[in-house]
Amino acid sequence: MSSINRRHLLAGLGAATGLVVAGAPPAPALARDAEVVRRPDGAVDWAAVRRLFRTEPGWTNLAMFYISSHPTPVRRAIEHLARQVDADPLAVSHGLSLPDGPTGWDRVRSSLADYIGGRAEEIAMTASTSVGLGVVYNGLVVKPGQEFLLTEEDHTSQRTAARLAAAKFGASVRFTSLFRDVTTTTVREITERLAAEIRPTTRVVGTTWVQSSTGLRSPIAEIAAVVRAANEGRAPADRCLLVVDGVHGLAAIDADAARLGADVFVAGTHKWLFGPRGTGLVWVSPTAIDQFRPTFISFVGSAGAAALSPGGFLAYEHAFALPVAVALHQEIGRPAVAARIAELGDRARRGLRRIRRVRVHTPLAPELSAGITCFTVDGFTNQEVIDHAAHHHVRLSESTYSNTPPFVRIGTGVMNTPAEVDRALEVIAGLRR
Ligand SMILES: Cc1ncc(COP(=O)(O)O)c(C=O)c1O
């Protein structure tokens, strides 16, 4: 989408339009919100970005990466579309509109394709990362005796999807770990351990771009090279596919998700991208798509990746507002977003390391970290740390996965500020018995 069109989309919801349903109040103007994300000199105005979010006043919220707090343009786009659905639910089948034109699955998939560096026909739409992973593991053509190779640190959504699908196919799941100590691991350790684990029967290597269990940012391009090498000489039905749960990397790392070297990239678009809650995508490489079969009827499309989208009527006002979230991210700029997240995360990790009794469990190296920082405090349970922070109006969260040690987490998004990170550090440093 061009910059002018993007601004029009962000700014134009209120200027609308014969498209607003008769009798409904016009959507309020968004021009102010759209314009202020950049200063006249072109720099991002982070305070203005923050004002787009209706977070609870008085709180420092460092747990915004679970599910999106809708920023103003997305919220207004949803309201704008919902008015059209409510006025005439059948309107969905003859076209809903954002102020700059008709919206629908084609437009949603095109905007996502533009953002991830892929093509619209390579994208299936889902309601979440979890649904996407289910679509992928259940949809892959698998022979009895083949296996899915995942890691202990992958999210339970991927681990469970693999387990459930494997049980149906007479396949198996094997979990490994690609490092001994996450805080000192290297790209070399990760790739060497993976290379040693792949077997001729390995049909999937499942991995996670940014682990919510440790904060590790996995080196996907290097992992992809290992998988490529293991595939040499294999027939398509025996090929090992790289499936990436990318939900905490999408809109947090400045890279084209469709060009990382993965065969399949799965992500909710309702976390770091700030898409409407209940939205997600699956991108499938054109070289892998013929290895997948739909699990559900699809109302999105019957060919290519679209056919993998679980069908039925959906929350269209949410799904079709996704291009607005993408436009907002593009307006701020993917490099600026990623740099801000990295800067805040680095500030958190370095600050935590200076606090007595705190152990940081996320690598410090910028190439191995992103927006999630995991830590523990000696002598205190994670819940005590979280409760103490909440007492001081600082929201932290905990990774509570049965297969990995639980950690307290700081998530640093673009709605957060350096001052908030410092406030959290001050509160954590003030923990006393
Ligand atoms: C790494 C990872 N994958 C998947 C999920 C599930 O995401 P969704 O809510 O989009 O299904 C989470 C949850 O936060 C996660 O941390």
Coordinates of C-alpha atoms and ligand atoms in Angstrom, one line a residue:
M1 CA 0.0 0.0 0.0
S2 CA 1.4 3.4 -0.9
S3 CA 2.0 5.9 1.9
I4 CA -0.7 8.2 0.6
N5 CA -3.3 5.4 0.5
R6 CA -2.2 4.2 3.9
R7 CA -2.7 7.7 5.4
H8 CA -6.0 7.9 3.6
L9 CA -7.1 4.7 5.1
L10 CA -6.0 5.7 8.6
A11 CA -7.4 9.2 8.4
G12 CA -10.4 8.6 6.3
L13 CA -12.7 6.6 8.5
G14 CA -14.4 9.6 9.8
A15 CA -14.4 11.5 6.6
A16 CA -16.7 8.8 5.4
T17 CA -18.5 8.4 3.0
G18 CA -21.6 7.3 1.4
L19 CA -20.6 3.9 2.7
V20 CA -21.7 4.5 6.3
V21 CA -25.1 3.1 6.9
A22 CA -27.9 5.6 6.7
G23 CA -28.9 6.7 10.1
A24 CA -25.7 5.6 11.8
P25 CA -23.6 8.3 13.2
P26 CA -20.5 9.0 11.1
A27 CA -17.3 7.5 12.4
P28 CA -15.2 10.1 14.2
A29 CA -12.3 11.6 12.4
L30 CA -9.1 9.8 12.7
A31 CA -6.9 12.3 10.9
R32 CA -5.4 13.5 14.2
D33 CA -4.4 10.0 15.2
A34 CA -2.9 9.1 11.9
E35 CA -0.9 12.3 11.5
V36 CA 0.6 12.4 14.9
V37 CA 2.5 9.1 14.8
R38 CA 5.2 11.0 12.9
R39 CA 6.6 14.4 13.7
P40 CA 7.1 16.9 10.8
D41 CA 10.7 16.0 10.7
G42 CA 9.7 12.4 10.0
A43 CA 10.7 11.0 13.4
V44 CA 8.1 8.7 15.1
D45 CA 6.3 10.4 17.9
W46 CA 6.2 7.6 20.5
A47 CA 4.0 9.5 22.9
A48 CA 1.4 9.8 20.1
V49 CA 1.7 6.1 19.4
R50 CA 1.0 5.4 23.0
R51 CA -2.1 7.7 23.0
L52 CA -3.7 5.3 20.5
F53 CA -4.1 2.7 23.2
R54 CA -6.8 2.8 25.9
T55 CA -4.7 1.1 28.6
E56 CA -5.7 1.5 32.2
P57 CA -4.6 4.9 33.4
G58 CA -2.0 4.9 36.2
W59 CA -0.7 1.5 35.3
T60 CA 2.6 0.5 33.7
N61 CA 1.5 -2.4 31.6
L62 CA 4.4 -4.7 30.4
A63 CA 2.1 -7.6 29.6
M64 CA 0.6 -6.3 26.4
F65 CA 1.8 -9.1 24.2
Y66 CA -1.0 -11.7 25.0
I67 CA -3.7 -10.1 23.0
S68 CA -4.0 -6.7 21.4
S69 CA -5.4 -3.7 23.1
H70 CA -6.9 -2.2 19.9
P71 CA -5.3 1.1 18.9
T72 CA -7.7 3.9 18.0
P73 CA -7.7 3.4 14.2
V74 CA -8.4 -0.3 14.6
R75 CA -11.1 0.3 17.1
R76 CA -12.8 2.8 14.9
A77 CA -12.5 0.5 11.8
I78 CA -14.2 -2.3 13.7
E79 CA -17.0 0.0 14.8
H80 CA -17.3 1.3 11.3
L81 CA -17.6 -2.2 9.8
A82 CA -19.8 -3.4 12.6
R83 CA -22.4 -0.7 11.9
Q84 CA -22.6 -2.1 8.4
V85 CA -23.0 -5.7 9.5
D86 CA -25.5 -4.8 12.2
A87 CA -27.6 -2.7 9.8
D88 CA -27.8 -5.5 7.2
P89 CA -25.9 -8.7 8.0
L90 CA -26.3 -9.8 4.4
A91 CA -24.1 -6.8 3.6
V92 CA -21.1 -9.0 4.2
S93 CA -21.9 -11.0 1.1
H94 CA -22.3 -8.0 -1.1
G95 CA -19.4 -6.0 0.2
L96 CA -18.3 -4.1 3.3
S97 CA -16.2 -1.0 3.0
L98 CA -13.6 0.9 4.8
P99 CA -13.6 4.6 3.9
D100 CA -11.1 4.1 1.1
G101 CA -12.9 1.3 -0.6
P102 CA -14.4 -2.1 -0.4
T103 CA -12.9 -4.6 2.0
G104 CA -13.0 -8.3 2.2
W105 CA -10.7 -11.3 2.3
D106 CA -8.7 -10.3 -0.8
R107 CA -7.9 -7.0 0.7
V108 CA -7.0 -8.5 4.1
R109 CA -4.7 -11.1 2.5
S110 CA -3.1 -8.5 0.2
S111 CA -2.3 -6.2 3.0
L112 CA -0.8 -9.0 5.1
A113 CA 1.2 -10.2 2.0
D114 CA 2.6 -6.7 1.5
Y115 CA 3.6 -6.6 5.2
I116 CA 5.3 -10.1 5.3
G117 CA 6.8 -10.0 1.9
G118 CA 4.7 -12.8 0.4
R119 CA 1.8 -13.1 -2.0
A120 CA -1.9 -13.0 -1.1
E121 CA -2.6 -16.5 -2.5
E122 CA 0.0 -17.9 -0.1
I123 CA -2.0 -16.8 3.0
A124 CA -4.8 -18.6 4.9
M125 CA -6.8 -16.7 7.4
T126 CA -7.4 -18.1 10.9
A127 CA -8.7 -16.9 14.3
S128 CA -5.4 -17.2 16.2
T129 CA -2.0 -18.8 16.2
S130 CA -3.4 -21.8 17.9
V131 CA -6.0 -22.4 15.2
G132 CA -3.4 -21.8 12.6
L133 CA -1.1 -24.4 14.1
G134 CA -4.0 -26.9 14.2
V135 CA -4.8 -26.2 10.5
V136 CA -1.1 -26.8 9.6
Y137 CA -0.4 -30.0 11.6
N138 CA -3.8 -31.6 10.7
G139 CA -3.5 -30.5 7.1
L140 CA -0.1 -31.8 6.3
V141 CA 0.0 -35.1 4.4
V142 CA 1.9 -37.4 6.7
K143 CA 2.8 -41.1 6.4
P144 CA 2.7 -43.5 9.3
G145 CA 6.1 -43.7 10.9
Q146 CA 7.0 -40.1 10.2
E147 CA 7.7 -37.7 13.0
F148 CA 7.3 -34.1 14.1
L149 CA 10.4 -32.7 15.7
L150 CA 9.6 -29.8 18.1
T151 CA 11.4 -28.2 21.0
E152 CA 10.6 -28.3 24.7
E153 CA 10.4 -24.5 24.6
D154 CA 7.7 -24.3 21.9
H155 CA 4.3 -23.0 23.1
T156 CA 1.8 -25.6 24.2
S157 CA -0.4 -24.6 21.3
Q158 CA 2.2 -25.9 18.8
R159 CA 3.1 -28.9 21.0
T160 CA -0.5 -29.9 21.4
A161 CA -1.4 -29.4 17.7
A162 CA 1.5 -31.7 16.8
R163 CA 0.6 -34.3 19.3
L164 CA -3.1 -34.4 18.4
A165 CA -2.3 -34.6 14.7
A166 CA 0.4 -37.2 15.1
A167 CA -1.9 -39.5 17.0
K168 CA -4.3 -39.5 14.1
F169 CA -1.7 -40.1 11.4
G170 CA 0.2 -42.9 13.2
A171 CA 3.1 -40.5 13.4
S172 CA 5.1 -39.5 16.4
V173 CA 6.3 -36.3 18.1
R174 CA 9.7 -35.8 19.5
F175 CA 10.7 -32.9 21.7
T176 CA 14.2 -31.7 22.0
S177 CA 16.0 -28.6 23.1
L178 CA 18.4 -26.6 20.9
F179 CA 20.5 -25.2 23.7
R180 CA 21.9 -26.2 27.1
D181 CA 21.6 -22.7 28.6
V182 CA 19.5 -20.2 26.8
T183 CA 21.4 -17.2 28.2
T184 CA 24.7 -18.3 26.7
T185 CA 23.5 -20.1 23.6
T186 CA 24.7 -19.2 20.2
V187 CA 23.4 -19.6 16.6
R188 CA 26.1 -22.3 16.2
E189 CA 24.9 -24.3 19.1
I190 CA 21.3 -24.1 18.0
T191 CA 22.0 -25.1 14.4
E192 CA 24.4 -27.9 15.3
R193 CA 22.0 -29.4 17.8
L194 CA 19.2 -29.3 15.3
A195 CA 21.3 -30.8 12.5
A196 CA 22.1 -33.7 14.8
E197 CA 18.4 -34.3 15.7
I198 CA 16.8 -34.4 12.2
R199 CA 16.2 -38.0 11.0
P200 CA 15.1 -39.4 7.6
T201 CA 11.6 -39.8 9.0
T202 CA 11.4 -36.2 10.3
R203 CA 8.5 -34.6 8.4
V204 CA 8.3 -31.4 10.4
V205 CA 10.7 -29.3 12.3
G206 CA 8.5 -27.1 14.4
T207 CA 10.0 -24.0 16.0
T208 CA 9.2 -20.6 17.4
W209 CA 10.5 -17.3 16.2
V210 CA 10.5 -15.6 19.6
Q211 CA 9.9 -18.1 22.5
S212 CA 7.4 -16.9 25.1
S213 CA 8.9 -19.4 27.5
T214 CA 12.4 -17.9 27.4
G215 CA 12.4 -14.7 25.3
L216 CA 14.9 -16.4 22.9
R217 CA 14.7 -15.1 19.3
S218 CA 15.5 -18.1 17.2
P219 CA 17.8 -17.7 14.2
I220 CA 15.1 -18.8 11.7
A221 CA 17.2 -18.2 8.5
E222 CA 20.0 -20.4 9.9
I223 CA 17.6 -23.1 11.1
A224 CA 16.0 -23.1 7.6
A225 CA 19.5 -23.7 6.1
V226 CA 19.9 -26.8 8.3
V227 CA 16.5 -28.1 7.2
R228 CA 17.3 -27.4 3.6
A229 CA 20.5 -29.4 3.8
A230 CA 18.7 -32.3 5.5
N231 CA 16.2 -32.4 2.6
E232 CA 18.7 -33.0 -0.1
G233 CA 17.7 -35.9 -2.1
R234 CA 14.3 -36.4 -0.4
A235 CA 11.1 -36.9 -2.4
P236 CA 8.3 -34.3 -1.8
A237 CA 6.3 -36.6 0.5
D238 CA 9.4 -37.2 2.6
R239 CA 10.6 -33.7 2.8
C240 CA 11.0 -32.2 6.2
L241 CA 9.0 -28.9 6.4
L242 CA 10.0 -26.0 8.7
V243 CA 7.0 -24.7 10.6
V244 CA 7.5 -21.5 12.5
D245 CA 5.2 -20.2 15.2
G246 CA 6.0 -16.6 14.5
V247 CA 3.5 -14.8 16.7
H248 CA 6.0 -12.9 18.9
G249 CA 8.2 -12.0 16.0
L250 CA 5.6 -10.6 13.6
A251 CA 5.5 -6.8 14.0
A252 CA 8.3 -7.1 16.6
I253 CA 11.2 -7.9 14.3
D254 CA 12.1 -6.1 11.1
A255 CA 12.1 -9.1 8.7
D256 CA 9.9 -10.4 6.0
A257 CA 8.2 -13.4 7.6
A258 CA 7.6 -15.0 4.2
R259 CA 11.3 -14.8 3.3
L260 CA 12.8 -16.3 6.4
G261 CA 13.3 -19.6 4.7
A262 CA 10.4 -21.4 6.5
D263 CA 7.9 -23.6 4.7
V264 CA 5.1 -22.4 6.9
F265 CA 4.7 -19.3 9.0
V266 CA 1.9 -19.2 11.6
A267 CA 1.0 -16.2 13.7
G268 CA -1.9 -14.5 15.4
T269 CA -2.3 -11.0 14.1
H270 CA -3.8 -10.0 17.4
K271 CA -0.7 -9.6 19.4
W272 CA 2.2 -7.4 18.3
L273 CA 0.6 -6.4 15.1
F274 CA -2.5 -4.9 17.0
G275 CA -4.9 -6.6 14.6
P276 CA -8.4 -7.1 15.8
R277 CA -8.7 -9.8 18.5
G278 CA -9.6 -13.2 16.9
T279 CA -7.4 -12.8 13.8
G280 CA -4.4 -14.7 12.5
L281 CA -2.6 -15.9 9.4
V282 CA -0.9 -19.0 8.0
W283 CA 1.6 -18.4 5.2
V284 CA 2.5 -21.4 3.2
S285 CA 5.4 -21.4 0.7
P286 CA 4.4 -22.2 -2.9
T287 CA 6.9 -25.1 -2.8
A288 CA 5.0 -26.7 0.1
I289 CA 1.4 -26.0 -0.5
D290 CA 0.7 -29.2 -2.4
Q291 CA 1.7 -31.1 0.8
F292 CA -1.4 -29.7 2.6
R293 CA -5.1 -30.6 2.6
P294 CA -7.9 -28.5 4.1
T295 CA -9.4 -29.7 7.4
F296 CA -12.5 -27.4 7.3
I297 CA -14.7 -26.0 4.6
S298 CA -13.4 -22.6 3.7
F299 CA -15.4 -19.5 3.0
V300 CA -12.3 -17.6 2.1
G301 CA -11.3 -19.4 -1.1
S302 CA -11.1 -22.8 -2.6
A303 CA -7.6 -22.7 -4.1
G304 CA -4.0 -22.4 -2.7
A305 CA -3.5 -21.5 0.9
A306 CA -7.0 -19.8 1.1
A307 CA -8.6 -23.3 1.1
L308 CA -6.9 -24.0 4.5
S309 CA -8.8 -21.1 6.2
P310 CA -11.4 -22.5 8.6
G311 CA -14.7 -21.5 7.2
G312 CA -18.2 -20.4 8.2
F313 CA -19.3 -16.9 8.9
L314 CA -16.9 -15.1 11.1
A315 CA -16.5 -11.9 13.0
Y316 CA -16.1 -9.9 9.8
E317 CA -15.9 -6.5 11.4
H318 CA -12.7 -7.8 13.1
A319 CA -11.2 -9.7 10.2
F320 CA -11.8 -7.0 7.7
A321 CA -10.4 -4.3 9.9
L322 CA -7.0 -6.0 9.8
P323 CA -5.6 -3.8 6.9
V324 CA -6.0 -0.8 9.2
A325 CA -3.6 -2.4 11.8
V326 CA -1.2 -3.2 9.0
A327 CA -1.4 0.3 7.7
L328 CA -0.7 1.7 11.1
H329 CA 2.4 -0.4 11.4
Q330 CA 3.5 0.6 8.0
E331 CA 2.9 4.2 8.8
I332 CA 5.1 4.0 11.9
G333 CA 7.5 1.9 9.9
R334 CA 8.6 -1.7 10.6
P335 CA 12.2 -0.9 11.2
A336 CA 11.2 1.8 13.7
V337 CA 8.8 -0.5 15.5
A338 CA 11.5 -3.3 15.8
A339 CA 14.2 -0.9 16.9
R340 CA 11.9 0.6 19.6
I341 CA 11.0 -2.9 20.9
A342 CA 14.6 -4.0 20.9
E343 CA 15.8 -0.8 22.7
L344 CA 13.1 -1.2 25.4
G345 CA 13.9 -4.9 25.8
D346 CA 17.6 -4.3 26.0
R347 CA 17.0 -1.6 28.6
A348 CA 14.9 -4.1 30.7
R349 CA 17.5 -6.9 30.4
R350 CA 20.5 -4.7 31.3
G351 CA 18.6 -3.1 34.1
L352 CA 17.5 -6.4 35.5
R353 CA 21.0 -7.7 35.5
R354 CA 22.1 -4.8 37.8
I355 CA 19.5 -5.8 40.4
R356 CA 20.7 -8.0 43.2
R357 CA 19.1 -11.5 43.3
V358 CA 17.6 -11.1 39.8
R359 CA 18.5 -13.8 37.2
V360 CA 17.7 -12.9 33.6
H361 CA 16.8 -16.0 31.5
T362 CA 16.7 -14.3 28.1
P363 CA 19.9 -13.8 26.0
L364 CA 21.4 -10.4 26.0
A365 CA 22.6 -10.7 22.4
P366 CA 20.4 -8.5 20.2
E367 CA 20.3 -11.1 17.4
L368 CA 18.9 -13.7 20.0
S369 CA 16.3 -11.5 21.7
A370 CA 13.3 -9.3 20.9
G371 CA 10.4 -8.0 23.0
I372 CA 10.1 -10.6 25.7
T373 CA 12.4 -10.7 28.7
C374 CA 12.2 -13.6 31.3
F375 CA 13.6 -13.4 34.8
T376 CA 13.4 -14.7 38.3
V377 CA 14.3 -13.2 41.7
D378 CA 16.1 -15.4 44.1
G379 CA 14.2 -15.9 47.4
F380 CA 10.9 -14.9 45.9
T381 CA 8.3 -16.9 44.0
N382 CA 7.2 -15.5 40.6
Q383 CA 3.8 -14.8 42.0
E384 CA 5.3 -12.7 44.8
V385 CA 7.2 -10.7 42.2
I386 CA 4.1 -10.2 40.1
D387 CA 1.9 -9.3 43.1
H388 CA 4.5 -6.8 44.4
A389 CA 4.7 -5.2 41.0
A390 CA 0.9 -5.0 40.7
H391 CA 0.8 -3.4 44.2
H392 CA 2.8 -0.7 42.6
H393 CA 0.6 -0.6 39.5
V394 CA 3.2 -2.4 37.3
R395 CA 1.7 -5.3 35.3
L396 CA 4.0 -8.2 34.7
S397 CA 3.2 -11.7 33.6
E398 CA 4.4 -15.3 34.1
S399 CA 5.3 -18.0 31.6
T400 CA 3.6 -21.1 33.1
Y401 CA 4.3 -23.9 30.7
S402 CA 4.4 -27.4 32.1
N403 CA 7.5 -28.4 30.2
T404 CA 9.8 -25.4 31.0
P405 CA 10.7 -23.6 34.2
P406 CA 8.3 -20.7 34.9
F407 CA 9.7 -17.2 34.6
V408 CA 8.4 -13.7 35.3
R409 CA 8.1 -11.8 32.0
I410 CA 8.5 -8.2 30.9
G411 CA 7.1 -7.5 27.4
T412 CA 8.1 -4.3 25.8
G413 CA 5.8 -3.0 23.1
V414 CA 5.7 0.3 21.2
M415 CA 3.1 1.6 23.6
N416 CA 5.7 1.3 26.4
T417 CA 8.3 3.9 27.2
P418 CA 11.8 3.9 28.6
A419 CA 10.4 5.6 31.8
E420 CA 8.0 2.7 32.2
V421 CA 10.8 0.1 31.9
D422 CA 12.8 2.1 34.5
R423 CA 9.7 2.3 36.8
A424 CA 9.4 -1.5 36.6
L425 CA 13.1 -2.0 37.4
E426 CA 12.8 0.4 40.4
V427 CA 9.8 -1.6 41.7
I428 CA 11.5 -4.9 41.2
A429 CA 14.7 -3.6 43.0
G430 CA 12.4 -2.6 45.9
L431 CA 11.3 -6.2 46.6
R432 CA 11.8 -6.8 50.3
R433 CA 10.8 -9.6 52.7
Ligands
LIG1 C1 4.7 -18.7 21.3 C2 3.2 -18.6 21.3 N1 2.5 -19.3 20.4 C3 1.1 -19.3 20.4 C4 0.4 -18.7 21.3 C5 -1.1 -18.7 21.3 O1 -1.5 -17.6 20.6 P1 -3.0 -17.3 20.1 O2 -3.7 -16.7 21.2 O3 -2.9 -16.4 18.9 O4 -3.5 -18.7 19.7 C6 1.1 -18.0 22.4 C7 0.3 -17.2 23.4 O5 0.6 -16.2 23.8 C8 2.5 -18.0 22.4 O6 3.2 -17.3 23.3

